[in-house]
Short mmCIF file of C-alpha atoms in Angstrom, two decimals:
data_model
loop_
_atom_site.label_atom_id
_atom_site.label_comp_id
_atom_site.label_asym_id
_atom_site.label_seq_id
_atom_site.Cartn_x
_atom_site.Cartn_y
_atom_site.Cartn_z
CA MET A 24 21.85 21.91 -0.25
CA LEU A 25 25.06 20.49 -1.58
CA ILE A 26 25.34 22.38 -4.86
CA ALA A 27 23.03 25.31 -4.25
CA GLY A 28 25.58 27.96 -5.24
CA SER A 29 26.43 26.54 -8.65
CA SER A 30 22.79 25.63 -9.39
CA MET A 31 21.60 29.15 -8.60
CA ARG A 32 24.27 30.63 -10.88
CA GLU A 33 23.08 28.37 -13.70
CA ILE A 34 19.43 29.29 -13.09
CA ASN A 35 20.23 33.03 -13.00
CA ASN A 36 22.30 32.68 -16.19
CA LEU A 37 19.38 30.95 -17.92
CA LYS A 38 16.95 33.64 -16.74
CA THR A 39 19.26 36.36 -18.08
CA ARG A 40 19.54 34.67 -21.49
CA LEU A 41 15.78 34.07 -21.70
CA SER A 42 14.94 37.65 -20.72
CA ALA A 43 17.29 38.90 -23.47
CA ALA A 44 15.36 36.87 -26.04
CA PHE A 45 11.81 37.16 -24.67
CA LYS A 46 9.72 39.67 -22.77
CA MET A 47 9.43 38.12 -19.33
CA LYS A 48 9.12 38.90 -15.65
CA ASP A 49 10.75 36.95 -12.80
CA LEU A 50 8.03 36.26 -10.24
CA GLY A 51 10.35 34.36 -7.89
CA PRO A 52 9.88 30.79 -6.67
CA ALA A 53 6.62 29.03 -7.57
CA LYS A 54 3.94 29.31 -4.90
CA GLN A 55 1.20 27.32 -6.62
CA ILE A 56 0.94 24.84 -9.51
CA LEU A 57 -2.36 23.37 -10.76
CA GLU A 58 -4.20 24.76 -7.72
CA MET A 59 -1.78 23.01 -5.35
CA LYS A 60 0.05 25.30 -2.93
CA ILE A 61 3.79 24.77 -2.68
CA SER A 62 5.55 25.13 0.65
CA ARG A 63 9.26 24.67 1.16
CA ASP A 64 11.15 23.77 4.28
CA ARG A 65 14.77 24.37 3.28
CA SER A 66 15.98 23.01 6.62
CA ALA A 67 14.43 19.54 6.08
CA ALA A 68 17.21 16.97 5.61
CA VAL A 69 15.38 14.44 3.43
CA GLY A 70 14.24 16.91 0.74
CA SER A 71 17.78 18.14 0.24
CA LEU A 72 19.05 14.58 0.19
CA MET A 73 16.50 13.67 -2.48
CA TYR A 74 17.66 16.62 -4.58
CA ALA A 75 21.26 15.47 -4.26
CA MET A 76 20.28 11.87 -5.03
CA VAL A 77 18.34 12.72 -8.18
CA TYR A 78 20.71 15.30 -9.67
CA THR A 79 24.21 14.46 -8.49
CA ARG A 80 24.52 11.41 -6.23
CA PRO A 81 22.72 8.25 -7.39
CA ASP A 82 24.89 6.27 -4.95
CA ILE A 83 22.74 7.43 -2.01
CA ALA A 84 19.42 6.30 -3.51
CA HIS A 85 18.88 3.32 -1.20
CA VAL A 86 19.58 5.19 2.03
CA VAL A 87 17.42 8.15 1.01
CA GLY A 88 14.60 5.77 0.09
CA VAL A 89 14.75 4.03 3.47
CA VAL A 90 14.92 7.29 5.44
CA SER A 91 12.04 8.74 3.39
CA ARG A 92 9.69 6.04 4.64
CA TYR A 93 9.85 7.47 8.15
CA MET A 94 9.56 11.20 7.47
CA ALA A 95 6.25 11.50 9.32
CA ASN A 96 7.59 9.93 12.51
CA PRO A 97 11.38 9.49 12.46
CA GLY A 98 13.03 7.65 15.30
CA LYS A 99 16.52 8.02 16.73
CA ASP A 100 17.88 5.35 14.36
CA HIS A 101 16.52 7.22 11.35
CA TRP A 102 18.18 10.47 12.44
CA GLU A 103 21.41 8.55 12.95
CA ALA A 104 21.10 7.25 9.38
CA VAL A 105 20.67 10.80 8.08
CA LYS A 106 23.70 11.99 10.05
CA TRP A 107 25.72 9.03 8.71
CA LEU A 108 24.64 9.92 5.18
CA LEU A 109 25.66 13.56 5.61
CA ARG A 110 29.08 12.45 6.89
CA TYR A 111 29.37 10.10 3.90
CA LEU A 112 28.54 12.94 1.49
CA ARG A 113 31.08 15.24 3.12
CA GLY A 114 33.75 12.54 2.93
CA THR A 115 33.06 11.70 -0.71
CA SER A 116 32.43 15.21 -2.06
CA SER A 117 35.44 14.97 -4.38
CA THR A 118 34.28 11.63 -5.85
CA SER A 119 32.46 11.73 -9.17
CA LEU A 120 31.20 9.60 -12.04
CA CYS A 121 33.24 9.94 -15.24
CA PHE A 122 31.89 9.11 -18.68
CA GLY A 123 34.26 8.80 -21.58
CA LYS A 124 36.31 6.51 -23.77
CA VAL A 125 38.96 5.82 -21.16
CA LYS A 126 39.03 2.29 -19.75
CA VAL A 127 37.88 2.58 -16.17
CA THR A 128 38.07 -0.09 -13.50
CA LEU A 129 34.98 -0.13 -11.32
CA GLN A 130 35.71 -0.73 -7.67
CA GLY A 131 32.96 -1.01 -5.09
CA PHE A 132 32.53 -1.86 -1.44
CA VAL A 133 29.47 -3.11 0.36
CA ASP A 134 28.67 -3.15 4.04
CA VAL A 135 25.15 -4.50 4.18
CA ASP A 136 23.21 -6.60 6.67
CA LEU A 137 19.72 -6.69 5.24
CA GLY A 138 18.85 -9.71 7.36
CA GLY A 139 19.43 -7.66 10.51
CA ASP A 140 17.44 -4.65 9.26
CA ALA A 141 14.69 -4.10 11.81
CA ASP A 142 12.83 -1.70 9.50
#
């Protein structure tokens, strides 16, 4: 995952603060919720990409959505899209969204050929 280290520190910090205020026991990661068993495959590319998309990188939403459609039977083109996305994330890891009162000029680039999209 892209931000696993900082996220785990935040989670552990929260657990420490909660256990100081309440009597609690850390049972580890959830294994079942509402009689549904939870299994995790930390090596799966799409799950980690969805985490990044939801929490830190809304700019990858379209690509993750397209790749997600083919999780059951991905083809070579879909794996190439995932590899492209991982290279994009590595190349833009220092880019971020800034919210504030400073006047910001939005600059964007598009390289899209939806008419030629076979999927």
